[in-house]
């Protein structure tokens, strides 16, 4: 969604999450509010009921989303892409998936390929993002 908005050449678009990254959220919110013209913030907001995880794990879900690169933190300002956080060591996507009941089917026998494909997709998207930001 963030890339779609960026493709429309709006002055500011960014992706963040609210838990564990308050500074990032605050800075991007400030930029979005004070940007002249359209601005867009895509904020990860995990839903315990829909995603089927223990609400006590909210912070961990957000952290895993960012550290697996499923939900990278970046912004596009006047067409310039900037990566705001790069994990020191990328966590495998399976760690993000296994904490959520909505992905339980991926862990049934014979469905290992789903996890492998998910990892491949995230890696491809991450590499594309890195190229845009460099």
JSON list of C-alpha atoms in Angstrom, two decimals:
[
{"chain": "A", "resi": 1, "resn": "UNK", "atom": "CA", "xyz": [0.00, 0.00, 0.00]},
{"chain": "A", "resi": 2, "resn": "UNK", "atom": "CA", "xyz": [2.83, 2.39, 0.86]},
{"chain": "A", "resi": 3, "resn": "UNK", "atom": "CA", "xyz": [4.46, 1.80, -2.52]},
{"chain": "A", "resi": 4, "resn": "UNK", "atom": "CA", "xyz": [1.17, 2.42, -4.32]},
{"chain": "A", "resi": 5, "resn": "UNK", "atom": "CA", "xyz": [0.84, 5.82, -2.65]},
{"chain": "A", "resi": 6, "resn": "UNK", "atom": "CA", "xyz": [4.49, 6.60, -3.38]},
{"chain": "A", "resi": 7, "resn": "UNK", "atom": "CA", "xyz": [3.88, 5.75, -7.04]},
{"chain": "A", "resi": 8, "resn": "UNK", "atom": "CA", "xyz": [1.37, 8.61, -7.12]},
{"chain": "A", "resi": 9, "resn": "UNK", "atom": "CA", "xyz": [4.21, 11.03, -6.34]},
{"chain": "A", "resi": 10, "resn": "UNK", "atom": "CA", "xyz": [2.73, 12.35, -3.13]},
{"chain": "A", "resi": 11, "resn": "UNK", "atom": "CA", "xyz": [5.20, 14.46, -1.12]},
{"chain": "A", "resi": 12, "resn": "UNK", "atom": "CA", "xyz": [5.43, 12.05, 1.82]},
{"chain": "A", "resi": 13, "resn": "UNK", "atom": "CA", "xyz": [4.67, 8.38, 2.45]},
{"chain": "A", "resi": 14, "resn": "UNK", "atom": "CA", "xyz": [6.01, 6.20, 5.24]},
{"chain": "A", "resi": 15, "resn": "UNK", "atom": "CA", "xyz": [5.65, 2.83, 6.90]},
{"chain": "A", "resi": 16, "resn": "UNK", "atom": "CA", "xyz": [6.01, 2.30, 10.65]},
{"chain": "A", "resi": 17, "resn": "UNK", "atom": "CA", "xyz": [4.51, 0.53, 13.65]},
{"chain": "A", "resi": 18, "resn": "UNK", "atom": "CA", "xyz": [3.32, 1.91, 16.93]},
{"chain": "A", "resi": 19, "resn": "UNK", "atom": "CA", "xyz": [4.74, -0.57, 19.41]},
{"chain": "A", "resi": 20, "resn": "UNK", "atom": "CA", "xyz": [8.42, -0.42, 20.28]},
{"chain": "A", "resi": 21, "resn": "UNK", "atom": "CA", "xyz": [9.09, 2.25, 17.68]},
{"chain": "A", "resi": 22, "resn": "UNK", "atom": "CA", "xyz": [7.46, 5.31, 19.22]},
{"chain": "A", "resi": 23, "resn": "UNK", "atom": "CA", "xyz": [10.25, 7.63, 18.09]},
{"chain": "A", "resi": 24, "resn": "UNK", "atom": "CA", "xyz": [9.91, 6.42, 14.50]},
{"chain": "A", "resi": 25, "resn": "UNK", "atom": "CA", "xyz": [6.12, 6.80, 14.64]},
{"chain": "A", "resi": 26, "resn": "UNK", "atom": "CA", "xyz": [6.38, 10.26, 16.22]},
{"chain": "A", "resi": 27, "resn": "UNK", "atom": "CA", "xyz": [8.90, 11.56, 13.69]},
{"chain": "A", "resi": 28, "resn": "UNK", "atom": "CA", "xyz": [6.96, 10.22, 10.72]},
{"chain": "A", "resi": 29, "resn": "UNK", "atom": "CA", "xyz": [3.67, 11.53, 12.08]},
{"chain": "A", "resi": 30, "resn": "UNK", "atom": "CA", "xyz": [5.22, 14.97, 12.49]},
{"chain": "A", "resi": 31, "resn": "UNK", "atom": "CA", "xyz": [6.53, 14.91, 8.93]},
{"chain": "A", "resi": 32, "resn": "UNK", "atom": "CA", "xyz": [3.16, 13.74, 7.58]},
{"chain": "A", "resi": 33, "resn": "UNK", "atom": "CA", "xyz": [1.22, 16.42, 9.47]},
{"chain": "A", "resi": 34, "resn": "UNK", "atom": "CA", "xyz": [3.52, 19.25, 8.40]},
{"chain": "A", "resi": 35, "resn": "UNK", "atom": "CA", "xyz": [4.10, 18.14, 4.81]},
{"chain": "A", "resi": 36, "resn": "UNK", "atom": "CA", "xyz": [2.47, 20.46, 2.34]},
{"chain": "A", "resi": 37, "resn": "UNK", "atom": "CA", "xyz": [0.13, 18.40, 0.20]},
{"chain": "A", "resi": 38, "resn": "UNK", "atom": "CA", "xyz": [-0.92, 14.77, 0.57]},
{"chain": "A", "resi": 39, "resn": "UNK", "atom": "CA", "xyz": [0.90, 12.52, 3.01]},
{"chain": "A", "resi": 40, "resn": "UNK", "atom": "CA", "xyz": [0.36, 8.87, 3.94]},
{"chain": "A", "resi": 41, "resn": "UNK", "atom": "CA", "xyz": [1.36, 6.77, 6.96]},
{"chain": "A", "resi": 42, "resn": "UNK", "atom": "CA", "xyz": [1.00, 3.00, 6.83]},
{"chain": "A", "resi": 43, "resn": "UNK", "atom": "CA", "xyz": [1.08, 1.91, 10.48]},
{"chain": "A", "resi": 44, "resn": "UNK", "atom": "CA", "xyz": [1.20, -1.77, 11.44]},
{"chain": "A", "resi": 45, "resn": "UNK", "atom": "CA", "xyz": [-1.45, -2.35, 14.08]},
{"chain": "A", "resi": 46, "resn": "UNK", "atom": "CA", "xyz": [-1.71, -6.07, 14.88]},
{"chain": "A", "resi": 47, "resn": "UNK", "atom": "CA", "xyz": [-5.17, -7.37, 15.80]},
{"chain": "A", "resi": 48, "resn": "UNK", "atom": "CA", "xyz": [-5.05, -10.06, 18.52]},
{"chain": "A", "resi": 49, "resn": "UNK", "atom": "CA", "xyz": [-8.47, -11.46, 17.65]},
{"chain": "A", "resi": 50, "resn": "UNK", "atom": "CA", "xyz": [-8.07, -11.52, 13.87]},
{"chain": "A", "resi": 51, "resn": "UNK", "atom": "CA", "xyz": [-4.44, -12.56, 13.88]},
{"chain": "A", "resi": 52, "resn": "UNK", "atom": "CA", "xyz": [-5.11, -15.04, 16.70]},
{"chain": "A", "resi": 53, "resn": "UNK", "atom": "CA", "xyz": [-2.29, -14.32, 19.10]},
{"chain": "A", "resi": 54, "resn": "UNK", "atom": "CA", "xyz": [-2.16, -13.61, 22.83]},
{"chain": "A", "resi": 55, "resn": "UNK", "atom": "CA", "xyz": [-2.63, -9.84, 23.39]},
{"chain": "A", "resi": 56, "resn": "UNK", "atom": "CA", "xyz": [0.32, -9.98, 25.80]},
{"chain": "A", "resi": 57, "resn": "UNK", "atom": "CA", "xyz": [2.49, -10.73, 22.73]},
{"chain": "A", "resi": 58, "resn": "UNK", "atom": "CA", "xyz": [1.64, -7.48, 20.92]},
{"chain": "A", "resi": 59, "resn": "UNK", "atom": "CA", "xyz": [5.10, -5.95, 21.35]},
{"chain": "A", "resi": 60, "resn": "UNK", "atom": "CA", "xyz": [6.78, -9.16, 20.24]},
{"chain": "A", "resi": 61, "resn": "UNK", "atom": "CA", "xyz": [4.57, -9.44, 17.14]},
{"chain": "A", "resi": 62, "resn": "UNK", "atom": "CA", "xyz": [5.50, -5.87, 16.11]},
{"chain": "A", "resi": 63, "resn": "UNK", "atom": "CA", "xyz": [9.17, -6.51, 16.80]},
{"chain": "A", "resi": 64, "resn": "UNK", "atom": "CA", "xyz": [9.12, -9.73, 14.76]},
{"chain": "A", "resi": 65, "resn": "UNK", "atom": "CA", "xyz": [7.32, -8.04, 11.87]},
{"chain": "A", "resi": 66, "resn": "UNK", "atom": "CA", "xyz": [10.11, -5.46, 11.68]},
{"chain": "A", "resi": 67, "resn": "UNK", "atom": "CA", "xyz": [13.05, -7.81, 12.34]},
{"chain": "A", "resi": 68, "resn": "UNK", "atom": "CA", "xyz": [11.88, -10.41, 9.82]},
{"chain": "A", "resi": 69, "resn": "UNK", "atom": "CA", "xyz": [11.49, -7.59, 7.26]},
{"chain": "A", "resi": 70, "resn": "UNK", "atom": "CA", "xyz": [7.84, -8.52, 6.79]},
{"chain": "A", "resi": 71, "resn": "UNK", "atom": "CA", "xyz": [7.11, -4.91, 7.84]},
{"chain": "A", "resi": 72, "resn": "UNK", "atom": "CA", "xyz": [10.13, -2.74, 7.04]},
{"chain": "A", "resi": 73, "resn": "UNK", "atom": "CA", "xyz": [10.36, 0.79, 8.41]},
{"chain": "A", "resi": 74, "resn": "UNK", "atom": "CA", "xyz": [10.96, 3.26, 5.61]},
{"chain": "A", "resi": 75, "resn": "UNK", "atom": "CA", "xyz": [9.80, 6.56, 4.16]},
{"chain": "A", "resi": 76, "resn": "UNK", "atom": "CA", "xyz": [9.62, 8.29, 0.82]},
{"chain": "A", "resi": 77, "resn": "UNK", "atom": "CA", "xyz": [10.09, 12.03, 0.96]},
{"chain": "A", "resi": 78, "resn": "UNK", "atom": "CA", "xyz": [9.76, 14.02, -2.27]},
{"chain": "A", "resi": 79, "resn": "UNK", "atom": "CA", "xyz": [10.61, 10.87, -4.23]},
{"chain": "A", "resi": 80, "resn": "UNK", "atom": "CA", "xyz": [13.65, 9.95, -2.12]},
{"chain": "A", "resi": 81, "resn": "UNK", "atom": "CA", "xyz": [13.47, 6.54, -0.48]},
{"chain": "A", "resi": 82, "resn": "UNK", "atom": "CA", "xyz": [15.01, 6.13, 2.97]},
{"chain": "A", "resi": 83, "resn": "UNK", "atom": "CA", "xyz": [15.32, 2.98, 5.06]},
{"chain": "A", "resi": 84, "resn": "UNK", "atom": "CA", "xyz": [14.78, 3.88, 8.72]},
{"chain": "A", "resi": 85, "resn": "UNK", "atom": "CA", "xyz": [15.78, 0.57, 10.26]},
{"chain": "A", "resi": 86, "resn": "UNK", "atom": "CA", "xyz": [17.82, -2.39, 9.08]},
{"chain": "A", "resi": 87, "resn": "UNK", "atom": "CA", "xyz": [17.99, -5.41, 11.38]},
{"chain": "A", "resi": 88, "resn": "UNK", "atom": "CA", "xyz": [21.52, -6.40, 12.37]},
{"chain": "A", "resi": 89, "resn": "UNK", "atom": "CA", "xyz": [20.49, -9.98, 11.72]},
{"chain": "A", "resi": 90, "resn": "UNK", "atom": "CA", "xyz": [17.29, -10.73, 9.85]},
{"chain": "A", "resi": 91, "resn": "UNK", "atom": "CA", "xyz": [15.05, -13.09, 11.78]},
{"chain": "A", "resi": 92, "resn": "UNK", "atom": "CA", "xyz": [13.53, -15.92, 9.68]},
{"chain": "A", "resi": 93, "resn": "UNK", "atom": "CA", "xyz": [9.92, -15.22, 8.64]},
{"chain": "A", "resi": 94, "resn": "UNK", "atom": "CA", "xyz": [8.81, -18.48, 10.27]},
{"chain": "A", "resi": 95, "resn": "UNK", "atom": "CA", "xyz": [9.31, -16.81, 13.67]},
{"chain": "A", "resi": 96, "resn": "UNK", "atom": "CA", "xyz": [6.70, -14.17, 12.78]},
{"chain": "A", "resi": 97, "resn": "UNK", "atom": "CA", "xyz": [4.29, -16.72, 11.28]},
{"chain": "A", "resi": 98, "resn": "UNK", "atom": "CA", "xyz": [4.35, -19.31, 14.06]},
{"chain": "A", "resi": 99, "resn": "UNK", "atom": "CA", "xyz": [3.23, -16.83, 16.74]},
{"chain": "A", "resi": 100, "resn": "UNK", "atom": "CA", "xyz": [-0.12, -16.29, 14.99]},
{"chain": "A", "resi": 101, "resn": "UNK", "atom": "CA", "xyz": [-3.03, -18.68, 14.73]},
{"chain": "A", "resi": 102, "resn": "UNK", "atom": "CA", "xyz": [-4.04, -17.28, 11.35]},
{"chain": "A", "resi": 103, "resn": "UNK", "atom": "CA", "xyz": [-1.01, -19.04, 9.86]},
{"chain": "A", "resi": 104, "resn": "UNK", "atom": "CA", "xyz": [-1.55, -22.40, 11.60]},
{"chain": "A", "resi": 105, "resn": "UNK", "atom": "CA", "xyz": [-2.36, -24.11, 8.29]},
{"chain": "A", "resi": 106, "resn": "UNK", "atom": "CA", "xyz": [1.17, -23.37, 7.09]},
{"chain": "A", "resi": 107, "resn": "UNK", "atom": "CA", "xyz": [2.58, -25.64, 9.79]},
{"chain": "A", "resi": 108, "resn": "UNK", "atom": "CA", "xyz": [0.51, -28.69, 8.85]},
{"chain": "A", "resi": 109, "resn": "UNK", "atom": "CA", "xyz": [2.39, -31.59, 7.22]},
{"chain": "A", "resi": 110, "resn": "UNK", "atom": "CA", "xyz": [2.89, -31.02, 3.52]},
{"chain": "A", "resi": 111, "resn": "UNK", "atom": "CA", "xyz": [2.61, -27.23, 3.74]},
{"chain": "A", "resi": 112, "resn": "UNK", "atom": "CA", "xyz": [6.27, -26.48, 4.42]},
{"chain": "A", "resi": 113, "resn": "UNK", "atom": "CA", "xyz": [6.47, -24.97, 0.94]},
{"chain": "A", "resi": 114, "resn": "UNK", "atom": "CA", "xyz": [4.20, -22.14, 2.10]},
{"chain": "A", "resi": 115, "resn": "UNK", "atom": "CA", "xyz": [6.74, -21.05, 4.69]},
{"chain": "A", "resi": 116, "resn": "UNK", "atom": "CA", "xyz": [9.58, -21.36, 2.17]},
{"chain": "A", "resi": 117, "resn": "UNK", "atom": "CA", "xyz": [7.66, -19.27, -0.38]},
{"chain": "A", "resi": 118, "resn": "UNK", "atom": "CA", "xyz": [6.84, -16.68, 2.27]},
{"chain": "A", "resi": 119, "resn": "UNK", "atom": "CA", "xyz": [10.52, -16.36, 3.12]},
{"chain": "A", "resi": 120, "resn": "UNK", "atom": "CA", "xyz": [11.44, -16.05, -0.56]},
{"chain": "A", "resi": 121, "resn": "UNK", "atom": "CA", "xyz": [8.83, -13.35, -1.12]},
{"chain": "A", "resi": 122, "resn": "UNK", "atom": "CA", "xyz": [9.92, -11.33, 1.92]},
{"chain": "A", "resi": 123, "resn": "UNK", "atom": "CA", "xyz": [13.58, -11.62, 0.86]},
{"chain": "A", "resi": 124, "resn": "UNK", "atom": "CA", "xyz": [12.74, -10.43, -2.67]},
{"chain": "A", "resi": 125, "resn": "UNK", "atom": "CA", "xyz": [10.71, -7.47, -1.40]},
{"chain": "A", "resi": 126, "resn": "UNK", "atom": "CA", "xyz": [13.45, -6.58, 1.09]},
{"chain": "A", "resi": 127, "resn": "UNK", "atom": "CA", "xyz": [16.10, -6.61, -1.65]},
{"chain": "A", "resi": 128, "resn": "UNK", "atom": "CA", "xyz": [13.92, -4.38, -3.84]},
{"chain": "A", "resi": 129, "resn": "UNK", "atom": "CA", "xyz": [13.46, -1.95, -0.95]},
{"chain": "A", "resi": 130, "resn": "UNK", "atom": "CA", "xyz": [17.20, -1.87, -0.24]},
{"chain": "A", "resi": 131, "resn": "UNK", "atom": "CA", "xyz": [17.87, -1.06, -3.90]},
{"chain": "A", "resi": 132, "resn": "UNK", "atom": "CA", "xyz": [15.35, 1.80, -3.83]},
{"chain": "A", "resi": 133, "resn": "UNK", "atom": "CA", "xyz": [16.90, 3.22, -0.67]},
{"chain": "A", "resi": 134, "resn": "UNK", "atom": "CA", "xyz": [20.50, 3.14, -1.86]}
]
